[in-house]
Amino acid sequence: ITMPKSTTATGQPTSVPTKKVIAGGLAGGASVIIVFILNNYVLEPKHLPQINGEVASAITTVLSFVVSYLIPPGENESVR
């Protein structure tokens, strides 16, 4: 398979992540930080049950998907 010189293996013009990918990654990272803060500074001091790893992972996955889905592609980005 020969790729045109102007595109990468993903079909994008550059290897820079698209706006959708960046937003999904930031949302995933934010969800991890939010769960950490909730567990250590909100729930633990009040002796409430903490958010377990499985639920935290599900929150990260769903939030990343939703944000990536809702963010439109940039002007110079194509979705195939």
GROMACS .gro file of N, CA and C in nm:
model
  240
    1ILE      N    1   0.085  -0.117   0.000
    1ILE     CA    2   0.000   0.000   0.000
    1ILE      C    3   0.090   0.123   0.000
    2THR      N    4   0.063   0.211  -0.092
    2THR     CA    5   0.140   0.335  -0.102
    2THR      C    6   0.052   0.451  -0.055
    3MET      N    7   0.103   0.523   0.044
    3MET     CA    8   0.030   0.639   0.096
    3MET      C    9   0.077   0.764   0.022
    4PRO      N   10  -0.016   0.853  -0.007
    4PRO     CA   11   0.026   0.981  -0.066
    4PRO      C   12   0.120   1.053   0.030
    5LYS      N   13   0.213   1.129  -0.021
    5LYS     CA   14   0.312   1.197   0.062
    5LYS      C   15   0.249   1.301   0.155
    6SER      N   16   0.132   1.349   0.121
    6SER     CA   17   0.072   1.457   0.200
    6SER      C   18  -0.007   1.409   0.321
    7THR      N   19  -0.019   1.277   0.341
    7THR     CA   20  -0.097   1.228   0.454
    7THR      C   21  -0.017   1.127   0.536
    8THR      N   22  -0.063   1.104   0.658
    8THR     CA   23  -0.002   1.004   0.745
    8THR      C   24  -0.076   0.873   0.727
    9ALA      N   25  -0.038   0.771   0.803
    9ALA     CA   26  -0.103   0.641   0.794
    9ALA      C   27  -0.251   0.648   0.833
   10THR      N   28  -0.289   0.749   0.911
   10THR     CA   29  -0.429   0.764   0.952
   10THR      C   30  -0.511   0.842   0.851
   11GLY      N   31  -0.448   0.895   0.747
   11GLY     CA   32  -0.518   0.973   0.647
   11GLY      C   33  -0.525   1.121   0.680
   12GLN      N   34  -0.468   1.160   0.793
   12GLN     CA   35  -0.467   1.301   0.831
   12GLN      C   36  -0.347   1.369   0.766
   13PRO      N   37  -0.355   1.500   0.744
   13PRO     CA   38  -0.244   1.570   0.678
   13PRO      C   39  -0.116   1.574   0.763
   14THR      N   40  -0.129   1.568   0.896
   14THR     CA   41  -0.012   1.568   0.985
   14THR      C   42  -0.033   1.464   1.094
   15SER      N   43   0.070   1.441   1.174
   15SER     CA   44   0.057   1.348   1.286
   15SER      C   45   0.011   1.417   1.414
   16VAL      N   46  -0.022   1.546   1.406
   16VAL     CA   47  -0.073   1.620   1.520
   16VAL      C   48  -0.213   1.567   1.553
   17PRO      N   49  -0.243   1.541   1.681
   17PRO     CA   50  -0.377   1.490   1.715
   17PRO      C   51  -0.487   1.588   1.673
   18THR      N   52  -0.600   1.534   1.633
   18THR     CA   53  -0.712   1.619   1.594
   18THR      C   54  -0.777   1.680   1.718
   19LYS      N   55  -0.860   1.778   1.694
   19LYS     CA   56  -0.930   1.847   1.803
   19LYS      C   57  -1.012   1.749   1.886
   20LYS      N   58  -1.077   1.653   1.820
   20LYS     CA   59  -1.158   1.553   1.889
   20LYS      C   60  -1.073   1.465   1.980
   21VAL      N   61  -0.956   1.425   1.933
   21VAL     CA   62  -0.867   1.339   2.011
   21VAL      C   63  -0.814   1.414   2.133
   22ILE      N   64  -0.775   1.538   2.113
   22ILE     CA   65  -0.725   1.619   2.224
   22ILE      C   66  -0.833   1.637   2.330
   23ALA      N   67  -0.955   1.669   2.288
   23ALA     CA   68  -1.065   1.688   2.383
   23ALA      C   69  -1.096   1.561   2.460
   24GLY      N   70  -1.097   1.447   2.392
   24GLY     CA   71  -1.123   1.320   2.459
   24GLY      C   72  -1.015   1.287   2.561
   25GLY      N   73  -0.891   1.312   2.525
   25GLY     CA   74  -0.780   1.287   2.618
   25GLY      C   75  -0.785   1.377   2.740
   26LEU      N   76  -0.816   1.504   2.719
   26LEU     CA   77  -0.828   1.597   2.831
   26LEU      C   78  -0.945   1.561   2.922
   27ALA      N   79  -1.056   1.518   2.862
   27ALA     CA   80  -1.172   1.477   2.943
   27ALA      C   81  -1.138   1.354   3.027
   28GLY      N   82  -1.066   1.260   2.969
   28GLY     CA   83  -1.026   1.141   3.044
   28GLY      C   84  -0.935   1.177   3.160
   29GLY      N   85  -0.838   1.262   3.135
   29GLY     CA   86  -0.748   1.306   3.241
   29GLY      C   87  -0.822   1.382   3.350
   30ALA      N   88  -0.915   1.467   3.310
   30ALA     CA   89  -0.993   1.543   3.408
   30ALA      C   90  -1.077   1.451   3.496
   31SER      N   91  -1.134   1.346   3.437
   31SER     CA   92  -1.216   1.255   3.517
   31SER      C   93  -1.132   1.182   3.621
   32VAL      N   94  -1.009   1.147   3.588
   32VAL     CA   95  -0.920   1.082   3.685
   32VAL      C   96  -0.890   1.177   3.801
   33ILE      N   97  -0.863   1.302   3.770
   33ILE     CA   98  -0.834   1.401   3.875
   33ILE      C   99  -0.958   1.425   3.962
   34ILE      N  100  -1.075   1.432   3.901
   34ILE     CA  101  -1.199   1.454   3.976
   34ILE      C  102  -1.225   1.338   4.072
   35VAL      N  103  -1.210   1.214   4.024
   35VAL     CA  104  -1.230   1.097   4.111
   35VAL      C  105  -1.128   1.098   4.225
   36PHE      N  106  -1.004   1.133   4.197
   36PHE     CA  107  -0.901   1.141   4.302
   36PHE      C  108  -0.941   1.242   4.409
   37ILE      N  109  -0.984   1.361   4.365
   37ILE     CA  110  -1.024   1.465   4.461
   37ILE      C  111  -1.145   1.420   4.542
   38LEU      N  112  -1.244   1.362   4.475
   38LEU     CA  113  -1.362   1.314   4.547
   38LEU      C  114  -1.324   1.210   4.651
   39ASN      N  115  -1.244   1.112   4.612
   39ASN     CA  116  -1.207   1.004   4.704
   39ASN      C  117  -1.126   1.055   4.823
   40ASN      N  118  -1.031   1.144   4.799
   40ASN     CA  119  -0.938   1.183   4.904
   40ASN      C  120  -0.980   1.304   4.986
   41TYR      N  121  -1.061   1.393   4.929
   41TYR     CA  122  -1.092   1.517   5.000
   41TYR      C  123  -1.241   1.536   5.029
   42VAL      N  124  -1.326   1.456   4.969
   42VAL     CA  125  -1.470   1.471   4.993
   42VAL      C  126  -1.526   1.347   5.064
   43LEU      N  127  -1.504   1.230   5.006
   43LEU     CA  128  -1.565   1.109   5.059
   43LEU      C  129  -1.493   1.053   5.182
   44GLU      N  130  -1.361   1.046   5.176
   44GLU     CA  131  -1.285   0.988   5.288
   44GLU      C  132  -1.302   1.065   5.418
   45PRO      N  133  -1.292   1.197   5.419
   45PRO     CA  134  -1.309   1.270   5.546
   45PRO      C  135  -1.448   1.250   5.609
   46LYS      N  136  -1.548   1.224   5.526
   46LYS     CA  137  -1.684   1.204   5.577
   46LYS      C  138  -1.715   1.056   5.600
   47HIS      N  139  -1.614   0.970   5.582
   47HIS     CA  140  -1.627   0.824   5.600
   47HIS      C  141  -1.736   0.765   5.510
   48LEU      N  142  -1.746   0.819   5.390
   48LEU     CA  143  -1.839   0.766   5.291
   48LEU      C  144  -1.766   0.667   5.201
   49PRO      N  145  -1.838   0.575   5.137
   49PRO     CA  146  -1.771   0.481   5.046
   49PRO      C  147  -1.704   0.556   4.931
   50GLN      N  148  -1.584   0.511   4.897
   50GLN     CA  149  -1.510   0.574   4.788
   50GLN      C  150  -1.549   0.514   4.653
   51ILE      N  151  -1.518   0.587   4.548
   51ILE     CA  152  -1.542   0.539   4.412
   51ILE      C  153  -1.435   0.436   4.381
   52ASN      N  154  -1.477   0.312   4.349
   52ASN     CA  155  -1.377   0.207   4.324
   52ASN      C  156  -1.319   0.219   4.183
   53GLY      N  157  -1.215   0.143   4.157
   53GLY     CA  158  -1.142   0.151   4.031
   53GLY      C  159  -1.226   0.119   3.909
   54GLU      N  160  -1.315   0.022   3.922
   54GLU     CA  161  -1.398  -0.017   3.808
   54GLU      C  162  -1.493   0.096   3.768
   55VAL      N  163  -1.553   0.158   3.868
   55VAL     CA  164  -1.646   0.269   3.840
   55VAL      C  165  -1.568   0.389   3.786
   56ALA      N  166  -1.452   0.417   3.844
   56ALA     CA  167  -1.370   0.528   3.796
   56ALA      C  168  -1.329   0.506   3.650
   57SER      N  169  -1.295   0.383   3.616
   57SER     CA  170  -1.258   0.351   3.478
   57SER      C  171  -1.376   0.370   3.384
   58ALA      N  172  -1.494   0.329   3.427
   58ALA     CA  173  -1.614   0.346   3.345
   58ALA      C  174  -1.644   0.495   3.324
   59ILE      N  175  -1.629   0.574   3.429
   59ILE     CA  176  -1.652   0.718   3.418
   59ILE      C  177  -1.557   0.779   3.315
   60THR      N  178  -1.429   0.741   3.323
   60THR     CA  179  -1.329   0.792   3.229
   60THR      C  180  -1.364   0.754   3.085
   61THR      N  181  -1.400   0.628   3.065
   61THR     CA  182  -1.432   0.580   2.930
   61THR      C  183  -1.552   0.652   2.872
   62VAL      N  184  -1.660   0.660   2.949
   62VAL     CA  185  -1.783   0.721   2.899
   62VAL      C  186  -1.764   0.871   2.876
   63LEU      N  187  -1.701   0.939   2.971
   63LEU     CA  188  -1.680   1.084   2.956
   63LEU      C  189  -1.591   1.115   2.835
   64SER      N  190  -1.485   1.037   2.816
   64SER     CA  191  -1.397   1.058   2.700
   64SER      C  192  -1.473   1.038   2.570
   65PHE      N  193  -1.556   0.933   2.564
   65PHE     CA  194  -1.633   0.906   2.443
   65PHE      C  195  -1.731   1.019   2.414
   66VAL      N  196  -1.806   1.060   2.516
   66VAL     CA  197  -1.908   1.163   2.497
   66VAL      C  198  -1.845   1.294   2.450
   67VAL      N  199  -1.737   1.334   2.515
   67VAL     CA  200  -1.671   1.460   2.476
   67VAL      C  201  -1.616   1.449   2.334
   68SER      N  202  -1.550   1.338   2.302
   68SER     CA  203  -1.496   1.320   2.167
   68SER      C  204  -1.606   1.320   2.063
   69TYR      N  205  -1.721   1.263   2.096
   69TYR     CA  206  -1.833   1.258   2.003
   69TYR      C  207  -1.892   1.397   1.980
   70LEU      N  208  -1.902   1.476   2.087
   70LEU     CA  209  -1.967   1.607   2.077
   70LEU      C  210  -1.880   1.715   2.013
   71ILE      N  211  -1.749   1.701   2.023
   71ILE     CA  212  -1.659   1.802   1.966
   71ILE      C  213  -1.655   1.787   1.814
   72PRO      N  214  -1.685   1.892   1.740
   72PRO     CA  215  -1.679   1.880   1.593
   72PRO      C  216  -1.534   1.882   1.545
   73PRO      N  217  -1.509   1.826   1.428
   73PRO     CA  218  -1.374   1.833   1.374
   73PRO      C  219  -1.334   1.977   1.344
   74GLY      N  220  -1.205   2.004   1.347
   74GLY     CA  221  -1.155   2.138   1.313
   74GLY      C  222  -1.175   2.167   1.166
   75GLU      N  223  -1.151   2.290   1.128
   75GLU     CA  224  -1.172   2.332   0.989
   75GLU      C  225  -1.088   2.251   0.890
   76ASN      N  226  -0.966   2.219   0.925
   76ASN     CA  227  -0.876   2.147   0.834
   76ASN      C  228  -0.870   1.998   0.864
   77GLU      N  229  -0.963   1.947   0.945
   77GLU     CA  230  -0.963   1.805   0.981
   77GLU      C  231  -1.077   1.735   0.910
   78SER      N  232  -1.050   1.615   0.864
   78SER     CA  233  -1.154   1.540   0.798
   78SER      C  234  -1.189   1.417   0.879
   79VAL      N  235  -1.315   1.375   0.869
   79VAL     CA  236  -1.361   1.253   0.934
   79VAL      C  237  -1.405   1.161   0.823
   80ARG      N  238  -1.348   1.042   0.821
   80ARG     CA  239  -1.382   0.948   0.713
   80ARG      C  240  -1.469   0.840   0.763
   0.00000   0.00000   0.00000
